[in-house]
Amino acid sequence: MPTLASRGRSRRTINEINMVPFIDVMLVLLIIFMVTAPMLSPGMIDVPSVGKGKNMPKVVAQVIVNKDGSLQFKTPEATRSLNQREIGDAAMRWQKGQGPGSAVVISADKGVQYETVVKAMDALQKAGVQRVGLSVKQGG
């Protein structure tokens, strides 16, 4: 017969996570991955390359952003130094004179702040220049 003192006791719940089932599941997954990994064959991914577009521009002008933040507008005919406000109008006039197959490419030195390149792109878009691209490396 239980004593009076033992009757008043209640069981305490244990607030710990039982790690044994978790470890068992992890070991099973590890074994599955170790068995299936050698069966996987390495695949090749076809990465698209630059310059395979159907509508490549016939004539390209460049907006060159120099290290000091100054802008140059380079066409096949000439190169002019312009400020931020003038670059959009000059590019729009040039593009209208060249026809629909022309594009404007922004080339920047790697030391130029990104904000300067974004401002040049914004000026071109506000002026209504249709085809604007970014150059991977500066053309000289």
PDB file of C-alpha atoms in Angstrom:
ATOM      1  CA  MET A   1       0.000   0.000   0.000  1.00  0.00           C
ATOM      2  CA  PRO A   2       1.505   3.376  -0.986  1.00  0.00           C
ATOM      3  CA  THR A   3       2.109   5.839   1.733  1.00  0.00           C
ATOM      4  CA  LEU A   4       0.373   9.154   2.052  1.00  0.00           C
ATOM      5  CA  ALA A   5       3.493  11.076   1.097  1.00  0.00           C
ATOM      6  CA  SER A   6       3.923   9.202  -2.186  1.00  0.00           C
ATOM      7  CA  ARG A   7       0.291   9.714  -3.231  1.00  0.00           C
ATOM      8  CA  GLY A   8       0.600  13.500  -3.316  1.00  0.00           C
ATOM      9  CA  ARG A   9       3.493  13.454  -5.756  1.00  0.00           C
ATOM     10  CA  SER A  10       2.800  14.171  -9.372  1.00  0.00           C
ATOM     11  CA  ARG A  11       4.988  13.216 -12.284  1.00  0.00           C
ATOM     12  CA  ARG A  12       7.141  15.958 -13.752  1.00  0.00           C
ATOM     13  CA  THR A  13       7.349  16.344 -17.484  1.00  0.00           C
ATOM     14  CA  ILE A  14      10.767  16.324 -19.035  1.00  0.00           C
ATOM     15  CA  ASN A  15      11.374  19.331 -21.290  1.00  0.00           C
ATOM     16  CA  GLU A  16      14.261  17.873 -23.251  1.00  0.00           C
ATOM     17  CA  ILE A  17      14.347  16.811 -26.880  1.00  0.00           C
ATOM     18  CA  ASN A  18      14.970  13.116 -27.377  1.00  0.00           C
ATOM     19  CA  MET A  19      18.016  13.132 -29.686  1.00  0.00           C
ATOM     20  CA  VAL A  20      18.196   9.391 -30.396  1.00  0.00           C
ATOM     21  CA  PRO A  21      15.516   9.314 -33.162  1.00  0.00           C
ATOM     22  CA  PHE A  22      16.977  12.490 -34.684  1.00  0.00           C
ATOM     23  CA  ILE A  23      20.456  10.958 -34.841  1.00  0.00           C
ATOM     24  CA  ASP A  24      19.032   7.736 -36.328  1.00  0.00           C
ATOM     25  CA  VAL A  25      17.314   9.661 -39.122  1.00  0.00           C
ATOM     26  CA  MET A  26      20.502  11.628 -39.854  1.00  0.00           C
ATOM     27  CA  LEU A  27      22.576   8.448 -40.075  1.00  0.00           C
ATOM     28  CA  VAL A  28      20.056   6.837 -42.446  1.00  0.00           C
ATOM     29  CA  LEU A  29      20.111   9.936 -44.689  1.00  0.00           C
ATOM     30  CA  LEU A  30      23.913   9.974 -44.634  1.00  0.00           C
ATOM     31  CA  ILE A  31      24.037   6.341 -45.751  1.00  0.00           C
ATOM     32  CA  ILE A  32      21.500   6.997 -48.525  1.00  0.00           C
ATOM     33  CA  PHE A  33      23.522   9.949 -49.851  1.00  0.00           C
ATOM     34  CA  MET A  34      26.784   8.004 -49.650  1.00  0.00           C
ATOM     35  CA  VAL A  35      25.299   5.125 -51.661  1.00  0.00           C
ATOM     36  CA  THR A  36      23.582   7.283 -54.316  1.00  0.00           C
ATOM     37  CA  ALA A  37      26.332   9.914 -54.823  1.00  0.00           C
ATOM     38  CA  PRO A  38      28.628   7.711 -56.962  1.00  0.00           C
ATOM     39  CA  MET A  39      25.670   6.812 -59.201  1.00  0.00           C
ATOM     40  CA  LEU A  40      25.041  10.427 -60.194  1.00  0.00           C
ATOM     41  CA  SER A  41      26.703  11.387 -63.437  1.00  0.00           C
ATOM     42  CA  PRO A  42      28.114  14.918 -63.706  1.00  0.00           C
ATOM     43  CA  GLY A  43      26.217  16.936 -66.275  1.00  0.00           C
ATOM     44  CA  MET A  44      27.095  19.790 -68.548  1.00  0.00           C
ATOM     45  CA  ILE A  45      25.147  23.031 -68.485  1.00  0.00           C
ATOM     46  CA  ASP A  46      24.865  25.075 -71.667  1.00  0.00           C
ATOM     47  CA  VAL A  47      25.462  28.656 -70.576  1.00  0.00           C
ATOM     48  CA  PRO A  48      24.297  31.289 -73.044  1.00  0.00           C
ATOM     49  CA  SER A  49      27.060  33.326 -74.588  1.00  0.00           C
ATOM     50  CA  VAL A  50      27.163  37.017 -75.358  1.00  0.00           C
ATOM     51  CA  GLY A  51      26.721  38.217 -78.916  1.00  0.00           C
ATOM     52  CA  LYS A  52      24.381  35.569 -80.295  1.00  0.00           C
ATOM     53  CA  GLY A  53      21.339  37.835 -80.425  1.00  0.00           C
ATOM     54  CA  LYS A  54      19.313  37.954 -83.622  1.00  0.00           C
ATOM     55  CA  ASN A  55      19.033  41.723 -83.694  1.00  0.00           C
ATOM     56  CA  MET A  56      22.593  42.861 -83.145  1.00  0.00           C
ATOM     57  CA  PRO A  57      22.953  46.638 -83.456  1.00  0.00           C
ATOM     58  CA  LYS A  58      24.435  47.806 -86.752  1.00  0.00           C
ATOM     59  CA  VAL A  59      25.915  51.020 -85.346  1.00  0.00           C
ATOM     60  CA  VAL A  60      26.987  51.511 -81.726  1.00  0.00           C
ATOM     61  CA  ALA A  61      27.796  54.673 -79.814  1.00  0.00           C
ATOM     62  CA  GLN A  62      29.469  54.613 -76.419  1.00  0.00           C
ATOM     63  CA  VAL A  63      28.948  56.648 -73.299  1.00  0.00           C
ATOM     64  CA  ILE A  64      32.304  56.349 -71.530  1.00  0.00           C
ATOM     65  CA  VAL A  65      32.325  57.048 -67.785  1.00  0.00           C
ATOM     66  CA  ASN A  66      35.867  57.982 -66.714  1.00  0.00           C
ATOM     67  CA  LYS A  67      37.468  57.504 -63.281  1.00  0.00           C
ATOM     68  CA  ASP A  68      36.819  61.138 -62.336  1.00  0.00           C
ATOM     69  CA  GLY A  69      33.104  60.801 -63.205  1.00  0.00           C
ATOM     70  CA  SER A  70      33.290  62.788 -66.455  1.00  0.00           C
ATOM     71  CA  LEU A  71      31.341  61.519 -69.461  1.00  0.00           C
ATOM     72  CA  GLN A  72      32.364  61.140 -73.084  1.00  0.00           C
ATOM     73  CA  PHE A  73      30.034  60.393 -75.977  1.00  0.00           C
ATOM     74  CA  LYS A  74      31.902  58.370 -78.597  1.00  0.00           C
ATOM     75  CA  THR A  75      30.378  57.790 -82.015  1.00  0.00           C
ATOM     76  CA  PRO A  76      32.066  56.306 -85.085  1.00  0.00           C
ATOM     77  CA  GLU A  77      32.589  59.880 -86.301  1.00  0.00           C
ATOM     78  CA  ALA A  78      33.864  61.727 -83.189  1.00  0.00           C
ATOM     79  CA  THR A  79      34.273  61.761 -79.416  1.00  0.00           C
ATOM     80  CA  ARG A  80      32.846  64.604 -77.312  1.00  0.00           C
ATOM     81  CA  SER A  81      33.023  65.387 -73.607  1.00  0.00           C
ATOM     82  CA  LEU A  82      29.559  66.100 -72.196  1.00  0.00           C
ATOM     83  CA  ASN A  83      27.998  66.570 -68.789  1.00  0.00           C
ATOM     84  CA  GLN A  84      25.187  64.540 -67.205  1.00  0.00           C
ATOM     85  CA  ARG A  85      22.376  66.741 -68.595  1.00  0.00           C
ATOM     86  CA  GLU A  86      23.695  66.835 -72.178  1.00  0.00           C
ATOM     87  CA  ILE A  87      24.421  63.127 -72.612  1.00  0.00           C
ATOM     88  CA  GLY A  88      20.786  62.036 -72.988  1.00  0.00           C
ATOM     89  CA  ASP A  89      19.938  64.661 -75.615  1.00  0.00           C
ATOM     90  CA  ALA A  90      23.106  63.968 -77.600  1.00  0.00           C
ATOM     91  CA  ALA A  91      22.451  60.217 -77.604  1.00  0.00           C
ATOM     92  CA  MET A  92      18.831  60.700 -78.637  1.00  0.00           C
ATOM     93  CA  ARG A  93      19.766  63.001 -81.533  1.00  0.00           C
ATOM     94  CA  TRP A  94      22.451  60.548 -82.671  1.00  0.00           C
ATOM     95  CA  GLN A  95      20.123  57.555 -82.459  1.00  0.00           C
ATOM     96  CA  LYS A  96      17.385  59.299 -84.450  1.00  0.00           C
ATOM     97  CA  GLY A  97      19.920  60.108 -87.183  1.00  0.00           C
ATOM     98  CA  GLN A  98      21.180  56.509 -87.347  1.00  0.00           C
ATOM     99  CA  GLY A  99      17.856  54.712 -87.539  1.00  0.00           C
ATOM    100  CA  PRO A 100      16.373  51.748 -85.673  1.00  0.00           C
ATOM    101  CA  GLY A 101      19.483  49.544 -85.898  1.00  0.00           C
ATOM    102  CA  SER A 102      21.591  51.702 -83.564  1.00  0.00           C
ATOM    103  CA  ALA A 103      22.374  51.268 -79.867  1.00  0.00           C
ATOM    104  CA  VAL A 104      24.102  53.149 -77.069  1.00  0.00           C
ATOM    105  CA  VAL A 105      26.494  51.222 -74.809  1.00  0.00           C
ATOM    106  CA  ILE A 106      27.669  52.500 -71.436  1.00  0.00           C
ATOM    107  CA  SER A 107      31.329  51.692 -70.723  1.00  0.00           C
ATOM    108  CA  ALA A 108      32.824  52.494 -67.334  1.00  0.00           C
ATOM    109  CA  ASP A 109      36.187  52.142 -65.657  1.00  0.00           C
ATOM    110  CA  LYS A 110      36.184  49.562 -62.868  1.00  0.00           C
ATOM    111  CA  GLY A 111      37.052  52.231 -60.298  1.00  0.00           C
ATOM    112  CA  VAL A 112      33.959  54.317 -61.071  1.00  0.00           C
ATOM    113  CA  GLN A 113      31.219  54.483 -58.469  1.00  0.00           C
ATOM    114  CA  TYR A 114      28.131  52.543 -59.444  1.00  0.00           C
ATOM    115  CA  GLU A 115      25.975  55.609 -58.797  1.00  0.00           C
ATOM    116  CA  THR A 116      27.649  57.458 -61.679  1.00  0.00           C
ATOM    117  CA  VAL A 117      26.844  54.653 -64.122  1.00  0.00           C
ATOM    118  CA  VAL A 118      23.224  54.519 -62.913  1.00  0.00           C
ATOM    119  CA  LYS A 119      22.879  58.288 -63.378  1.00  0.00           C
ATOM    120  CA  ALA A 120      24.172  58.014 -66.958  1.00  0.00           C
ATOM    121  CA  MET A 121      21.720  55.181 -67.675  1.00  0.00           C
ATOM    122  CA  ASP A 122      18.893  57.177 -66.114  1.00  0.00           C
ATOM    123  CA  ALA A 123      19.712  60.225 -68.253  1.00  0.00           C
ATOM    124  CA  LEU A 124      19.600  58.064 -71.405  1.00  0.00           C
ATOM    125  CA  GLN A 125      16.277  56.501 -70.450  1.00  0.00           C
ATOM    126  CA  LYS A 126      14.711  59.866 -69.576  1.00  0.00           C
ATOM    127  CA  ALA A 127      15.781  61.218 -72.979  1.00  0.00           C
ATOM    128  CA  GLY A 128      13.986  58.306 -74.657  1.00  0.00           C
ATOM    129  CA  VAL A 129      16.964  56.350 -75.996  1.00  0.00           C
ATOM    130  CA  GLN A 130      15.543  52.979 -77.084  1.00  0.00           C
ATOM    131  CA  ARG A 131      18.483  50.568 -76.980  1.00  0.00           C
ATOM    132  CA  VAL A 132      20.855  50.960 -74.037  1.00  0.00           C
ATOM    133  CA  GLY A 133      23.400  48.354 -73.003  1.00  0.00           C
ATOM    134  CA  LEU A 134      26.254  47.932 -70.542  1.00  0.00           C
ATOM    135  CA  SER A 135      29.741  47.026 -71.652  1.00  0.00           C
ATOM    136  CA  VAL A 136      31.661  44.301 -69.865  1.00  0.00           C
ATOM    137  CA  LYS A 137      34.981  46.051 -70.385  1.00  0.00           C
ATOM    138  CA  GLN A 138      35.840  49.521 -71.524  1.00  0.00           C
ATOM    139  CA  GLY A 139      36.449  49.965 -75.218  1.00  0.00           C
ATOM    140  CA  GLY A 140      39.006  52.520 -76.136  1.00  0.00           C
TER     141      GLY A 140
END
